[in-house]
XYZ file of C-alpha atoms in Angstrom:
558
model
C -80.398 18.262 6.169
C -79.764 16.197 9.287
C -75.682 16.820 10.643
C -76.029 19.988 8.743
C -74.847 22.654 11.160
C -77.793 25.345 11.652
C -76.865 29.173 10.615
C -76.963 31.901 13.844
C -79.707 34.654 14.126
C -77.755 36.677 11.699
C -78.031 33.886 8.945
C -74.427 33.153 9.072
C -73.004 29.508 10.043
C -71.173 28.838 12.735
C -67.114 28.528 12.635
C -65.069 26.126 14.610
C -61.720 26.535 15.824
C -59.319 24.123 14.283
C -59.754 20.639 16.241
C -56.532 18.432 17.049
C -57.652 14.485 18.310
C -54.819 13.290 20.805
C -53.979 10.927 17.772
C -52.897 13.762 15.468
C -50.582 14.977 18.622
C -49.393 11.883 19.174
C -48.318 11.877 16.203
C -46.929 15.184 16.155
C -45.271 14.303 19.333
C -43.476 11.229 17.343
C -42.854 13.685 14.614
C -40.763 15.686 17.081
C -39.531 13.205 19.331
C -38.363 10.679 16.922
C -38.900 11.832 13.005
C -36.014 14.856 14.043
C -33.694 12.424 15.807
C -33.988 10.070 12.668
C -33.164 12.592 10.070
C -30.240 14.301 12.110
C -28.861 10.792 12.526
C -29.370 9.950 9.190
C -27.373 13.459 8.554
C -24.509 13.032 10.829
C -24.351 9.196 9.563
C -23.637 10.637 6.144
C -21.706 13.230 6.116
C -19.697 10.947 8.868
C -19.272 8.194 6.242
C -17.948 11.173 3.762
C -15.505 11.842 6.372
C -14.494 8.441 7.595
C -14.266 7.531 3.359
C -12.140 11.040 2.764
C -10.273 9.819 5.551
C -9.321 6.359 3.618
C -8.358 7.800 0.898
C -6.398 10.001 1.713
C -4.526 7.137 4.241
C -4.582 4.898 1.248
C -2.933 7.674 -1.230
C -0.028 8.580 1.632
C 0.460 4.715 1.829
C 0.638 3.530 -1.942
C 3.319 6.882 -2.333
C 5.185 6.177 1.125
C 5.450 2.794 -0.430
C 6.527 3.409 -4.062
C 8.844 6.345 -3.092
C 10.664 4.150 -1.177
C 11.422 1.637 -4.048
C 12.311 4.829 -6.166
C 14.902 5.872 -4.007
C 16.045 2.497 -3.523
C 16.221 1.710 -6.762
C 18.061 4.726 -7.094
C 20.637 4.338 -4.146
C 21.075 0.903 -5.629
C 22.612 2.445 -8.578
C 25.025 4.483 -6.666
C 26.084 1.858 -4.412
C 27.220 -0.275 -7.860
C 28.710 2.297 -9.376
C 30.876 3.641 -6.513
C 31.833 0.091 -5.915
C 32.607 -0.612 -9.592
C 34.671 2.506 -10.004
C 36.891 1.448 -7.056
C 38.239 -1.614 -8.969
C 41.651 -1.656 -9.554
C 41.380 -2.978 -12.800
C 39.282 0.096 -13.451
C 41.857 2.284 -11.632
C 44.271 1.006 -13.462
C 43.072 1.134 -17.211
C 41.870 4.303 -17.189
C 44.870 5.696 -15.416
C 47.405 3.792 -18.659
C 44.532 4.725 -21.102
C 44.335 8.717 -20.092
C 48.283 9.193 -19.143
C 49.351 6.304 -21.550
C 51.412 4.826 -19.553
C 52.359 0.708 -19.525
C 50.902 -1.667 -21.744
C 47.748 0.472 -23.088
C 46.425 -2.339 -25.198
C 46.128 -5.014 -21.858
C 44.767 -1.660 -20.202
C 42.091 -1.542 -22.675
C 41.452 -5.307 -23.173
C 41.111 -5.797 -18.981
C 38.955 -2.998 -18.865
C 36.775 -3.613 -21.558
C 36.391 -8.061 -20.225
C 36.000 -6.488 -16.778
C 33.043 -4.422 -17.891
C 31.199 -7.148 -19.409
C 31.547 -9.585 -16.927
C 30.223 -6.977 -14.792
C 27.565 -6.290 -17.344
C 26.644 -9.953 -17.287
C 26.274 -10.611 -13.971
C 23.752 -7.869 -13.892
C 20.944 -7.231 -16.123
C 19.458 -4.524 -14.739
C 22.243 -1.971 -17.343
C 21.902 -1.546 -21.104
C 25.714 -0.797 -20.926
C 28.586 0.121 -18.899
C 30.905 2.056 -19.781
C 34.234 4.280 -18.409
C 35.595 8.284 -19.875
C 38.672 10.299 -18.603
C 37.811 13.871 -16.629
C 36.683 15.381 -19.961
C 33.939 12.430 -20.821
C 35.714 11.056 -23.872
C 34.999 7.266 -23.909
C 37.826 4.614 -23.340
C 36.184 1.749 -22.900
C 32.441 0.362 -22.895
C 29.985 -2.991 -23.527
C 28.836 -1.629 -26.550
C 29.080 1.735 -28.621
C 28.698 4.265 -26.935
C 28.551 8.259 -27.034
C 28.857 10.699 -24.368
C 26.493 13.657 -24.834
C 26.622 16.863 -23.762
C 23.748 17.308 -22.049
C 25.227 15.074 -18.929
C 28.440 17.353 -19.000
C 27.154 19.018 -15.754
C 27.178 15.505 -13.971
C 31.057 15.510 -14.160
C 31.082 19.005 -12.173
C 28.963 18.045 -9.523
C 31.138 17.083 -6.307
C 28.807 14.251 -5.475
C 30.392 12.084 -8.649
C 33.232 11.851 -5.911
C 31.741 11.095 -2.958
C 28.233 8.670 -3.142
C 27.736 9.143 -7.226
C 25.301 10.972 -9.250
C 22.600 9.774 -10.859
C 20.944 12.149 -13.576
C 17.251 12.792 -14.260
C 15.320 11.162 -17.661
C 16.644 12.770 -20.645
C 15.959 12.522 -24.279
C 19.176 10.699 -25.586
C 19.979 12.050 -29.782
C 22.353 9.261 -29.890
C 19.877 7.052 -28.256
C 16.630 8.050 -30.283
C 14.988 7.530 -26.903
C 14.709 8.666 -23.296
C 17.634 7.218 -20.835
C 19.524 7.813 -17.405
C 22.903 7.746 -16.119
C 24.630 6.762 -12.641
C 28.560 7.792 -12.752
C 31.088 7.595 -9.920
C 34.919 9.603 -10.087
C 37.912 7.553 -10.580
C 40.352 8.433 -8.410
C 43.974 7.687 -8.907
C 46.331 7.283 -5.519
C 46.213 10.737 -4.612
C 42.179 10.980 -4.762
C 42.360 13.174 -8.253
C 40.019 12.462 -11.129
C 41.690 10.515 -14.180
C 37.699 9.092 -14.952
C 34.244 8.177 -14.484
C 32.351 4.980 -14.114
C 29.231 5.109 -16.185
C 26.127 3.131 -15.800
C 22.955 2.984 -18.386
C 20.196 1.275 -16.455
C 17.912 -0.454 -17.940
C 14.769 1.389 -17.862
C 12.198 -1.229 -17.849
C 12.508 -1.907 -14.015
C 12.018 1.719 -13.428
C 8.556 1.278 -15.149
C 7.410 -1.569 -13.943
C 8.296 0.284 -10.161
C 5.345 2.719 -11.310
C 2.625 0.283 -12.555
C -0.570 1.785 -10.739
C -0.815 -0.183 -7.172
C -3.268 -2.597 -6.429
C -6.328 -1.585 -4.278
C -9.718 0.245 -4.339
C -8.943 3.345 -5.556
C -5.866 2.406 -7.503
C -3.551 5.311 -7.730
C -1.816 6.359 -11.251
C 1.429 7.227 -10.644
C 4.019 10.292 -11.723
C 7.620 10.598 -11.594
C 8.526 14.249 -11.802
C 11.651 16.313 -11.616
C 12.715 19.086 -9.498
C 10.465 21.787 -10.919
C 7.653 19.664 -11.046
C 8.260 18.087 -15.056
C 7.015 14.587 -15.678
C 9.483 12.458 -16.498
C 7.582 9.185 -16.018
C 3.889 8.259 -15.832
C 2.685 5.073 -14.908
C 4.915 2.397 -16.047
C 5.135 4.845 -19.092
C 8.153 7.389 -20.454
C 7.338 9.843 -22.486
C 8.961 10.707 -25.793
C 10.646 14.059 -24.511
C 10.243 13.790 -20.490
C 10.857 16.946 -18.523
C 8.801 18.803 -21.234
C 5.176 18.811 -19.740
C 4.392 19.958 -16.483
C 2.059 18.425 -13.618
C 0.863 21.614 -11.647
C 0.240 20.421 -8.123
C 1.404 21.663 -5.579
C 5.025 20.150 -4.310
C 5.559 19.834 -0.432
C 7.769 22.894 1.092
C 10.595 21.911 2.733
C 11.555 20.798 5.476
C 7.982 18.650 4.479
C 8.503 15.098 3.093
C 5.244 14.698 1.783
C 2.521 17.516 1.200
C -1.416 17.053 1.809
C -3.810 15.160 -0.311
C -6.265 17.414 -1.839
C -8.843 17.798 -4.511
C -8.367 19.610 -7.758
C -8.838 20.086 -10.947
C -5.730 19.311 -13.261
C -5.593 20.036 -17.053
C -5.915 16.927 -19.607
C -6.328 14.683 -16.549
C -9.940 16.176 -15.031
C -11.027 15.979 -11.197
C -8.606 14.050 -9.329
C -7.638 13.327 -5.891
C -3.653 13.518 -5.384
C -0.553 13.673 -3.266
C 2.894 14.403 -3.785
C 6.139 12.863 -2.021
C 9.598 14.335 -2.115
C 12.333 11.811 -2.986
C 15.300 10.779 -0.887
C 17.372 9.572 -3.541
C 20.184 10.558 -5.340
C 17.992 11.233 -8.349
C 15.298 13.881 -6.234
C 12.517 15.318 -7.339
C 8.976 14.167 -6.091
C 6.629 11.235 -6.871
C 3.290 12.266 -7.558
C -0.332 9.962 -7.166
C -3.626 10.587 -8.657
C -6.966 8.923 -8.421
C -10.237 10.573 -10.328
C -12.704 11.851 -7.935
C -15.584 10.014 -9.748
C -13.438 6.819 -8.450
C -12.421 7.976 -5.006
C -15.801 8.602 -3.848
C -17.817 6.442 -5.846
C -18.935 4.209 -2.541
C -20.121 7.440 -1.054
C -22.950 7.732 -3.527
C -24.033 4.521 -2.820
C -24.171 5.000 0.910
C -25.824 7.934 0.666
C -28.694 6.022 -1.612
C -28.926 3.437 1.236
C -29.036 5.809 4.165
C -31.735 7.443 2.427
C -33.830 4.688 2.299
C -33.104 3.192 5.410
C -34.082 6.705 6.853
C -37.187 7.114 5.190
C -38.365 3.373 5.840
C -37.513 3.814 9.368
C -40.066 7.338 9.489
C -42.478 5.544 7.321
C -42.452 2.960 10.188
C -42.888 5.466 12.742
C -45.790 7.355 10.902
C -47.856 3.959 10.930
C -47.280 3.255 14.602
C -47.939 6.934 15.735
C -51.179 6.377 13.844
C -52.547 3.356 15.536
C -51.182 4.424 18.813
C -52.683 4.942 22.269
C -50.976 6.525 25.431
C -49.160 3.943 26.079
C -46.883 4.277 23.284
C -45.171 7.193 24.412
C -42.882 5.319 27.029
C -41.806 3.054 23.780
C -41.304 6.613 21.874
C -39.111 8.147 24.104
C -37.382 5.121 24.618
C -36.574 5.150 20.675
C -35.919 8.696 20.769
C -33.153 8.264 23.530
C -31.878 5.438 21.409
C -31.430 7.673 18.217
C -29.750 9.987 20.544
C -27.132 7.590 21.604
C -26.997 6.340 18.147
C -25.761 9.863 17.044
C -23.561 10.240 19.538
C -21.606 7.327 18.003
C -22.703 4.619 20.483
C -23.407 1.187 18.629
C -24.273 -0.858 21.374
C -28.153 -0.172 21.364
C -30.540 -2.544 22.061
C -34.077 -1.814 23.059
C -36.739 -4.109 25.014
C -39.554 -4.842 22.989
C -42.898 -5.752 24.743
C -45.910 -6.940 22.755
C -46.168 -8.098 19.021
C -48.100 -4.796 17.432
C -46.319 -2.067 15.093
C -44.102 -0.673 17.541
C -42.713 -3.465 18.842
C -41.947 -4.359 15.022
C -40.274 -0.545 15.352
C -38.595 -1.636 17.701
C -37.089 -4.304 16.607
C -35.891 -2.116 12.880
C -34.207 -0.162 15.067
C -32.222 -2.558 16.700
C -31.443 -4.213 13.992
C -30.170 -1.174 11.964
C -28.202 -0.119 15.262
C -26.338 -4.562 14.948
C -25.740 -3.601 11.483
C -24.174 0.224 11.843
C -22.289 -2.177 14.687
C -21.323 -4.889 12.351
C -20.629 -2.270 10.013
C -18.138 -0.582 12.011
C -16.888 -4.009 13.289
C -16.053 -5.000 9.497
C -14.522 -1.760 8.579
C -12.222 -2.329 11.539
C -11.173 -5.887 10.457
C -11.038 -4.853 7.002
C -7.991 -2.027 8.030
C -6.462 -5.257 9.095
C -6.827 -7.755 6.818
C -5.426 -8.698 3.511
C -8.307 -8.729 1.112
C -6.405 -11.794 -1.155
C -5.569 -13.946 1.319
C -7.245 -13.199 4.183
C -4.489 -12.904 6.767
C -3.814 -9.465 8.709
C -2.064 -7.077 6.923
C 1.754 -5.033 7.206
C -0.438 -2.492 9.678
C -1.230 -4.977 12.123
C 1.908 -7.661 11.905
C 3.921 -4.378 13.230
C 1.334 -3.588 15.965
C 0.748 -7.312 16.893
C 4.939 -7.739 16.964
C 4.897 -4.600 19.132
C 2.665 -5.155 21.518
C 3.670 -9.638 21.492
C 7.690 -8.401 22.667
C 6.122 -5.667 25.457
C 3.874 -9.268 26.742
C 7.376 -10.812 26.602
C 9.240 -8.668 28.098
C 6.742 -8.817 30.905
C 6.104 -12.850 31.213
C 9.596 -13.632 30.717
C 8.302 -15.566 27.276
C 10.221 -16.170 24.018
C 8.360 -15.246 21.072
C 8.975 -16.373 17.350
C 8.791 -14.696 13.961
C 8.573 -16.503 10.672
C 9.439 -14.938 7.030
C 8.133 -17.014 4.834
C 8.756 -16.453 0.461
C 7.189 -17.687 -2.141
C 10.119 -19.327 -4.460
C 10.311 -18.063 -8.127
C 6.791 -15.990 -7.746
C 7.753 -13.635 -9.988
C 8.675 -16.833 -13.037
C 5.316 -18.234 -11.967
C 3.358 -14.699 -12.938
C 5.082 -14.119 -15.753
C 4.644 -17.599 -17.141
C 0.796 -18.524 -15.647
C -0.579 -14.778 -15.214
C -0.948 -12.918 -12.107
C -4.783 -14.516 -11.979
C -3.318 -17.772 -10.783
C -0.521 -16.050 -9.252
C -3.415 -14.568 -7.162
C -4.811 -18.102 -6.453
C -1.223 -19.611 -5.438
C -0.851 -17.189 -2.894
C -3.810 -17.302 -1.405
C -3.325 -21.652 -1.120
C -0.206 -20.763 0.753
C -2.042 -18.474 2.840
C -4.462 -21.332 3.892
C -2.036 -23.818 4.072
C 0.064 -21.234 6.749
C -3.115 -21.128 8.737
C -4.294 -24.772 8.830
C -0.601 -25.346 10.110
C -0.200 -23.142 13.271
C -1.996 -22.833 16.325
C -5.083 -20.647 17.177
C -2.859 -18.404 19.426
C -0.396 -17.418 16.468
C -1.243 -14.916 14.050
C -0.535 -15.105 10.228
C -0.031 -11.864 7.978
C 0.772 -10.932 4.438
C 4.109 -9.318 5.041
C 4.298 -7.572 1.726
C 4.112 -8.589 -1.672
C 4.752 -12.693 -1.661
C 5.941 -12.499 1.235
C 4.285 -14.009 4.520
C 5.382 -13.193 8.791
C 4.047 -15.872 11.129
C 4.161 -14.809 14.978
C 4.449 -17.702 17.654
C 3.919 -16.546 21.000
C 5.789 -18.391 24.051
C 7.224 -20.759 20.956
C 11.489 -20.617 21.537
C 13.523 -21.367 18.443
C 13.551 -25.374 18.609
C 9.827 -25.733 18.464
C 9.624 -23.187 15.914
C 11.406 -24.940 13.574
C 9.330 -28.153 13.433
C 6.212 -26.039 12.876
C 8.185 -23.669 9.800
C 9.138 -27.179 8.512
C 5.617 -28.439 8.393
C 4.533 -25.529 6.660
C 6.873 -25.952 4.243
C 6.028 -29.452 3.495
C 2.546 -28.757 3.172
C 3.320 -25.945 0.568
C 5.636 -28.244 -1.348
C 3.556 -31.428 -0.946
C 1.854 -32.707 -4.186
C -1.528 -34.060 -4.310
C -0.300 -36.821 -7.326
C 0.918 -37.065 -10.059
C 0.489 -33.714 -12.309
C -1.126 -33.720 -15.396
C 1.151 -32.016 -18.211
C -0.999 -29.395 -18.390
C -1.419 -28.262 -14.400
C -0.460 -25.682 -13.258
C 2.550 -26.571 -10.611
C 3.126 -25.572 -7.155
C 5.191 -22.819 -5.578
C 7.546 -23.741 -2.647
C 8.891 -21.584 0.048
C 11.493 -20.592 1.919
C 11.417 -19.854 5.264
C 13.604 -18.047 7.715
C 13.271 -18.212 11.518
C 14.159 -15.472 14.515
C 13.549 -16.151 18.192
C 13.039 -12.928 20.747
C 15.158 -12.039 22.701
C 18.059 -14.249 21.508
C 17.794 -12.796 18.004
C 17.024 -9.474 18.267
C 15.473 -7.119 21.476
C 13.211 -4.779 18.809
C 11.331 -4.686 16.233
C 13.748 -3.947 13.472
C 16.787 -5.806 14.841
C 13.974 -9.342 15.005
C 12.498 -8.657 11.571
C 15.961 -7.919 10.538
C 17.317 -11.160 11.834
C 14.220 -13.434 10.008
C 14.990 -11.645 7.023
C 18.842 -12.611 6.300
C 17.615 -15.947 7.890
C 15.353 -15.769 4.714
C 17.979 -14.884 1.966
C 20.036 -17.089 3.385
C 17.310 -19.734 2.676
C 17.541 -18.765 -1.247
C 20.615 -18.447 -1.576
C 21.408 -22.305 0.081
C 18.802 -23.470 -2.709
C 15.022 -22.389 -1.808
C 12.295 -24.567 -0.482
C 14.269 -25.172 3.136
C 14.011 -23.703 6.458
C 17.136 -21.689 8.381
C 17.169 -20.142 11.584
C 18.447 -16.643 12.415
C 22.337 -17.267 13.904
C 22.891 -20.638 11.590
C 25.038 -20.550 8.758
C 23.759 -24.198 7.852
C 19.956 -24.974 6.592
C 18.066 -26.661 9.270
C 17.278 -29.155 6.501
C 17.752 -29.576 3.226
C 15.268 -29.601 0.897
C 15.381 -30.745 -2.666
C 14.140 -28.426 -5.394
């Protein structure tokens, strides 16, 4: 019976008010002070890193179309600018002028026109065939046997055929058996009237291979559609009969160039995450890009699985220090609170004292550590918007904000400043004949080579593609060139003697612009490295020529 309370004079016991020790409100207080704090972080934090990942994608969507629709259209305007220049031949003028009036010696009319057309045809292998009709679209001569159908009789009409050329949108050939396109341009006779047309069949493989799905994380599929929103090519891929079935998404209103990217729900293809760019070319119509949501997003589930933790370890952590706690631990608690706060205000660079070695000084020290890594966090997501994930240098983004802001330094310390294009020779042989795994790998030696050659204050990018920009502050043209030219060497340079069965070496070319002397922007600079560049191939590859020289600033064999 001893500890047993005793009952009153009435018989009844006694009944105690609920008692709180100072320990259970201290840790109420930390409960308050620092459990909310922790869990609104943790909140904001996520549906921040749903924003800032919504964000990405939706960047990375705009800049794999921005990017493709630009090849489109120049592979369309590419088309145009043969044809019109084909059509103005006078050998073409004049054999379809004797074959539709009949006039002079019709046979050499037909026999120039049809050599003149294949050597045309085999200088280029981008056409199936070339061929040229009178005004009405009845064939006079061609590479090969052709037939003019009547479904491209409205291309003849159109007052373009005159002036830049026409090309038509993906139709189902009967003659064919197959999907193909068509670029024409007028010919005009001496008093600009129509006695023909210039015809071109491209090749449709290089249109497919412009729509092979991007590289990247998400990696976009993308469509080619028409005017009213058909498909006429998806992913590297024609359909049988394209213009037949219809994407719905919704098509930026003009004046727009490119509508939003959005979230929906499209039939046979399921929750996807798209965007949709109007074409400049000759050809119109819009490009279209779709990733599945499931793909877009998948990080997000996993950062919401760590957060989670994280969060809950961290008010585990507090629950066992509250616990054990005296007074003295509520200087160290409000100092944690106002570090949450400033955490969720966006401020990473929190670091807390920590005095003594018991639970909350081990608190403490979580919480700085999770506040280095949200900073190291943020601090790699910055370098990774910059950098080239293959090779390692900075990206396209950054060599035009770097180039930008290295002319304005220029301009201001009276400095030259030096640009080097660098190309890998024959990359596209070397994939196709060792795989785009070790085409991978080659790039990414050149890469390393590029920065073990220059000097900590130049910067190195991945340009686009195989190609590489190298910028050389307060470096004038004739000490550029010895450092391009070492570069070079080291690309070329063998290790021994290869085995039959190694895989061999790329070499580059390399062309070379100086600011100011070259060019006073941007464009006009990049501009000048790049003809420096193709002048480089064309004089041979593997050599180095500066912007302004005709001549290679050395001559390499190979």
């Amino acid at each position: 019976m001893i500890g047993r309370p005793l009952p009153d004079r009435g018989g009844r016991l006694p009944i105690h008010p609920l008692r709180l020790t100072l320990r259970t409100k201290l840790l109420l207080v930390v409960l308050l002070c620092v459990g909310v704090p922790v869990v609104l972080m943790g909140s904001y934090l996520l549906n921040r890193n749903e924003e800032i990942l919504a964000e990405k994608v939706r960047e990375t969507l705009k800049n794999h179309l921005f990017r493709k629709s630009t090849q489109i259209d120049d592979w369309m305007w590419q088309r145009t600018r043969e044809v019109t220049r084909w059509s103005a031949s006078f050998v073409v003028f004049e054999g379809a002028e004797a074959l539709t009036l009949k006039t002079g010696d019709v046979a050499r009319a037909q026999r120039d026109l049809n050599e003149y057309l294949a050597s045309v045809l085999g200088h280029y292998q981008t056409y199936e065939s070339l061929f040229v009709t009178d005004a009405g679209g009845r064939i006079l001569a061609s590479t090969r046997n052709e037939q003019w159908e009547e479904w491209a009789n409205g291309l003849l009409a159109r007052p373009e055929a005159a002036k830049s050329g026409v090309v038509s949108p993906l139709h189902r050939s009967s003659f064919l058996g197959r999907p193909t396109l068509l670029a024409l341009h007028a010919i005009l006779d001496r008093n600009d009237r129509t006695v023909g047309f210039f015809v071109e069949r491209p090749d449709l493989r290089e249109l497919q291979l412009l729509l092979n799905p991007a590289e990247g994380d998400p990696a976009p599929e993308f469509w080619l559609l028409d005017a009213e929103g058909r498909v006429l090519l998806r992913t590297g891929q024609v359909p049988a009969n394209p213009g037949t079935e219809r994407l719905p998404v919704v098509k930026p209103a003009p004046p727009e160039e490119a509508g939003p990217v959005v979230e929906a729900s499209l039939p046979s293809i399921g929750r996807v995450v798209y965007g949709v760019r109007r074409l400049a070319g000759p050809s119109g119509g819009y490009l279209a890009a779709t990733v599945p949501a499931r793909v877009a997003y998948r990080s997000l589930d996993e950062a919401r699985l760590r957060l989670w933790i994280a969060g809950l370890s961290a008010l585990v952590s507090v629950l066992l220090v509250s616990f054990f706690a005296a007074r003295s631990l509520l200087r160290p608690i409000l100092l944690l609170s106002e570090g949450a706060r400033r955490l969720s205000r966006g401020e990473t660079d929190v670091s807390l004292p920590v005095t003594g070695s018991d639970e909350l000084a081990d608190l403490t020290r979580t919480f700085n550590e999770m506040a280095a890594r949200m900073r190291d966090a943020r601090q790699r997501l910055e370098s990774q918007a910059i950098t080239d994930d293959l090779t390692q240098l900075y990206n396209r983004r950054h060599f035009q904000e770097t180039l930008e802001k290295e002319m304005r330094r220029g301009v201001r310390e009276d400095r030259p400043l030096s640009l080097l294009l660098l190309d890998l020779d024959h990359f596209k042989q070397f994939n196709d004949r060792w795989g785009h795994t070790e085409g991978d790998t080659e790039l990414a030696r050149v890469a390393s080579i590029v920065m073990k050659n220059v000097r900590t204050t130049d910067s190195a990018f991945r340009y686009g593609g195989e190609e590489l920009a190298v910028l050389l502050p307060s470096c004038p043209k004739p000490q550029a060139l010895p450092v391009a030219e070492k570069i070079r060497a080291a690309v070329s340079a063998r290790p021994g003697r290869p085995a039959a069965t190694e895989i061999p070496h790329t070499t580059v070319s390399i062309g070379v612009a100086t600011f100011p002397e070259d060019g006073q922007a941007v464009r006009p600079l990049v501009d000048a490295a790049d003809a420096a560049l193709y002048a480089a191939k064309a004089q041979g590859r593997d050599r180095v020529v500066l912007a302004g020289h005709e001549a290679p600033a050395k001559a390499a064999g190979g």
